[in-house]
Amino acid sequence: MKAIVVHQYGGPEVLKFEDYPDPVPGPGQVLVRVAATSVNPIDYKRRAGLTKDFYPLHFPGLIGVDMAGTVLKIGPGVEGFSVGDQVFAMADNTYAELCVVMQRSWRRFPRGSI
């Protein structure tokens, strides 16, 4: 997949659009194709290294915490959701085409709302 990858702490210049391994959903997780993400203060603070004492990046790493997208794959133990559901969530590593989301962290968009 393509993602915005960070290889070192720094300013916006350390954000690189490149290939990154596809995530795989584990128990209680779903794989989502990201349609939209956001830029939050925590994202630039992580990129800059301002949170490395309590929320470090492991290089090469991804940032991003909000997303909306479509469920592609469901991990073991996930119930009540289906492939194709449109969801929004707080997650990790959302500056990417795909991300893994814990079931407790996301909600389905009402059918026909988007």
PDB file of C-alpha atoms in Angstrom:
ATOM      1  CA  MET A   1       0.000   0.000   0.000  1.00  0.00           C
ATOM      2  CA  LYS A   2       0.986   3.659  -0.237  1.00  0.00           C
ATOM      3  CA  ALA A   3       1.380   5.653   2.978  1.00  0.00           C
ATOM      4  CA  ILE A   4       2.917   8.789   4.416  1.00  0.00           C
ATOM      5  CA  VAL A   5       5.970   7.317   6.165  1.00  0.00           C
ATOM      6  CA  VAL A   6       8.180   8.989   8.772  1.00  0.00           C
ATOM      7  CA  HIS A   7      11.813   7.797   9.021  1.00  0.00           C
ATOM      8  CA  GLN A   8      13.005  10.334  11.600  1.00  0.00           C
ATOM      9  CA  TYR A   9      11.639  13.094  13.784  1.00  0.00           C
ATOM     10  CA  GLY A  10      11.441  16.526  12.184  1.00  0.00           C
ATOM     11  CA  GLY A  11       9.299  18.991  10.281  1.00  0.00           C
ATOM     12  CA  PRO A  12       6.939  18.351   7.373  1.00  0.00           C
ATOM     13  CA  GLU A  13       9.929  17.500   5.168  1.00  0.00           C
ATOM     14  CA  VAL A  14      10.270  14.101   6.916  1.00  0.00           C
ATOM     15  CA  LEU A  15       6.870  12.969   5.577  1.00  0.00           C
ATOM     16  CA  LYS A  16       7.507  10.645   2.612  1.00  0.00           C
ATOM     17  CA  PHE A  17       4.835   9.162   0.310  1.00  0.00           C
ATOM     18  CA  GLU A  18       6.029   5.613  -0.333  1.00  0.00           C
ATOM     19  CA  ASP A  19       5.259   1.913  -0.206  1.00  0.00           C
ATOM     20  CA  TYR A  20       4.620   0.408   3.220  1.00  0.00           C
ATOM     21  CA  PRO A  21       3.552  -3.129   4.233  1.00  0.00           C
ATOM     22  CA  ASP A  22      -0.187  -3.793   4.303  1.00  0.00           C
ATOM     23  CA  PRO A  23      -1.554  -4.172   7.839  1.00  0.00           C
ATOM     24  CA  VAL A  24      -3.340  -7.400   8.795  1.00  0.00           C
ATOM     25  CA  PRO A  25      -6.331  -7.431  11.157  1.00  0.00           C
ATOM     26  CA  GLY A  26      -5.980  -9.462  14.324  1.00  0.00           C
ATOM     27  CA  PRO A  27      -8.587 -10.504  16.873  1.00  0.00           C
ATOM     28  CA  GLY A  28     -11.188  -7.796  17.424  1.00  0.00           C
ATOM     29  CA  GLN A  29      -9.917  -5.727  14.487  1.00  0.00           C
ATOM     30  CA  VAL A  30     -11.017  -4.843  10.978  1.00  0.00           C
ATOM     31  CA  LEU A  31      -8.993  -3.783   7.955  1.00  0.00           C
ATOM     32  CA  VAL A  32     -10.307  -0.537   6.470  1.00  0.00           C
ATOM     33  CA  ARG A  33      -9.586   1.179   3.156  1.00  0.00           C
ATOM     34  CA  VAL A  34      -9.089   4.774   4.237  1.00  0.00           C
ATOM     35  CA  ALA A  35     -11.189   7.316   2.334  1.00  0.00           C
ATOM     36  CA  ALA A  36     -10.382  10.300   4.551  1.00  0.00           C
ATOM     37  CA  THR A  37      -8.140  11.187   7.454  1.00  0.00           C
ATOM     38  CA  SER A  38      -7.389  14.390   9.335  1.00  0.00           C
ATOM     39  CA  VAL A  39      -4.451  16.433  10.536  1.00  0.00           C
ATOM     40  CA  ASN A  40      -4.533  16.900  14.302  1.00  0.00           C
ATOM     41  CA  PRO A  41      -2.108  18.536  16.722  1.00  0.00           C
ATOM     42  CA  ILE A  42      -1.064  15.085  17.990  1.00  0.00           C
ATOM     43  CA  ASP A  43       0.040  14.173  14.458  1.00  0.00           C
ATOM     44  CA  TYR A  44       2.517  17.029  14.049  1.00  0.00           C
ATOM     45  CA  LYS A  45       3.669  16.618  17.649  1.00  0.00           C
ATOM     46  CA  ARG A  46       4.429  12.919  17.057  1.00  0.00           C
ATOM     47  CA  ARG A  47       6.185  13.729  13.766  1.00  0.00           C
ATOM     48  CA  ALA A  48       8.301  16.387  15.479  1.00  0.00           C
ATOM     49  CA  GLY A  49       9.231  14.114  18.409  1.00  0.00           C
ATOM     50  CA  LEU A  50       7.387  16.193  20.994  1.00  0.00           C
ATOM     51  CA  THR A  51       5.539  13.097  22.301  1.00  0.00           C
ATOM     52  CA  LYS A  52       8.387  10.570  22.124  1.00  0.00           C
ATOM     53  CA  ASP A  53       8.477  10.108  25.910  1.00  0.00           C
ATOM     54  CA  PHE A  54       4.876   8.859  26.046  1.00  0.00           C
ATOM     55  CA  TYR A  55       3.765   8.232  22.405  1.00  0.00           C
ATOM     56  CA  PRO A  56       6.902   7.485  20.390  1.00  0.00           C
ATOM     57  CA  LEU A  57       7.186   6.638  16.715  1.00  0.00           C
ATOM     58  CA  HIS A  58       8.969   3.432  15.783  1.00  0.00           C
ATOM     59  CA  PHE A  59      10.789   4.106  12.522  1.00  0.00           C
ATOM     60  CA  PRO A  60       9.856   3.742   9.807  1.00  0.00           C
ATOM     61  CA  GLY A  61       6.431   4.651  11.147  1.00  0.00           C
ATOM     62  CA  LEU A  62       3.062   6.115  10.330  1.00  0.00           C
ATOM     63  CA  ILE A  63       1.005   8.803  12.020  1.00  0.00           C
ATOM     64  CA  GLY A  64      -2.655   9.801  11.943  1.00  0.00           C
ATOM     65  CA  VAL A  65      -5.518   9.034  14.339  1.00  0.00           C
ATOM     66  CA  ASP A  66      -8.860   9.831  12.661  1.00  0.00           C
ATOM     67  CA  MET A  67     -10.273   8.085   9.630  1.00  0.00           C
ATOM     68  CA  ALA A  68     -13.317   7.201   7.601  1.00  0.00           C
ATOM     69  CA  GLY A  69     -13.431   4.357   5.140  1.00  0.00           C
ATOM     70  CA  THR A  70     -14.783   0.998   4.063  1.00  0.00           C
ATOM     71  CA  VAL A  71     -14.302  -2.350   5.812  1.00  0.00           C
ATOM     72  CA  LEU A  72     -12.280  -4.729   3.614  1.00  0.00           C
ATOM     73  CA  LYS A  73     -11.599  -7.614   5.981  1.00  0.00           C
ATOM     74  CA  ILE A  74     -12.820  -8.685   9.401  1.00  0.00           C
ATOM     75  CA  GLY A  75     -10.550 -10.244  12.021  1.00  0.00           C
ATOM     76  CA  PRO A  76     -11.523 -13.045  14.407  1.00  0.00           C
ATOM     77  CA  GLY A  77     -14.094 -12.142  17.066  1.00  0.00           C
ATOM     78  CA  VAL A  78     -15.585  -9.116  15.303  1.00  0.00           C
ATOM     79  CA  GLU A  79     -19.370  -9.234  15.285  1.00  0.00           C
ATOM     80  CA  GLY A  80     -22.109  -6.993  13.967  1.00  0.00           C
ATOM     81  CA  PHE A  81     -20.151  -5.568  11.033  1.00  0.00           C
ATOM     82  CA  SER A  82     -19.639  -6.727   7.465  1.00  0.00           C
ATOM     83  CA  VAL A  83     -17.216  -6.269   4.615  1.00  0.00           C
ATOM     84  CA  GLY A  84     -18.370  -3.168   2.747  1.00  0.00           C
ATOM     85  CA  ASP A  85     -19.618  -1.284   5.809  1.00  0.00           C
ATOM     86  CA  GLN A  86     -18.634   2.369   5.824  1.00  0.00           C
ATOM     87  CA  VAL A  87     -17.098   3.330   9.165  1.00  0.00           C
ATOM     88  CA  PHE A  88     -15.383   6.163  10.996  1.00  0.00           C
ATOM     89  CA  ALA A  89     -12.955   5.710  13.859  1.00  0.00           C
ATOM     90  CA  MET A  90     -10.046   6.790  15.975  1.00  0.00           C
ATOM     91  CA  ALA A  91      -7.162   4.507  15.102  1.00  0.00           C
ATOM     92  CA  ASP A  92      -3.403   4.547  14.598  1.00  0.00           C
ATOM     93  CA  ASN A  93      -1.511   4.862  11.343  1.00  0.00           C
ATOM     94  CA  THR A  94      -4.297   6.487   9.325  1.00  0.00           C
ATOM     95  CA  TYR A  95      -2.035   8.363   6.886  1.00  0.00           C
ATOM     96  CA  ALA A  96      -2.223   5.327   4.622  1.00  0.00           C
ATOM     97  CA  GLU A  97      -4.433   3.593   2.087  1.00  0.00           C
ATOM     98  CA  LEU A  98      -5.246   0.876   4.640  1.00  0.00           C
ATOM     99  CA  CYS A  99      -5.384   0.753   8.424  1.00  0.00           C
ATOM    100  CA  VAL A 100      -6.373  -1.696  11.127  1.00  0.00           C
ATOM    101  CA  VAL A 101      -8.987  -0.560  13.625  1.00  0.00           C
ATOM    102  CA  MET A 102     -10.092  -2.107  16.921  1.00  0.00           C
ATOM    103  CA  GLN A 103     -13.833  -2.855  16.867  1.00  0.00           C
ATOM    104  CA  ARG A 104     -14.433  -0.865  20.053  1.00  0.00           C
ATOM    105  CA  SER A 105     -12.993   2.258  18.355  1.00  0.00           C
ATOM    106  CA  TRP A 106     -15.254   2.599  15.333  1.00  0.00           C
ATOM    107  CA  ARG A 107     -18.844   3.116  14.298  1.00  0.00           C
ATOM    108  CA  ARG A 108     -20.769   2.443  11.117  1.00  0.00           C
ATOM    109  CA  PHE A 109     -22.139   5.311   9.051  1.00  0.00           C
ATOM    110  CA  PRO A 110     -25.915   5.053   8.715  1.00  0.00           C
ATOM    111  CA  ARG A 111     -26.806   3.485   5.347  1.00  0.00           C
ATOM    112  CA  GLY A 112     -27.221   6.101   2.654  1.00  0.00           C
ATOM    113  CA  SER A 113     -25.612   8.908   4.680  1.00  0.00           C
ATOM    114  CA  ILE A 114     -22.540   9.230   2.478  1.00  0.00           C
TER     115      ILE A 114
END
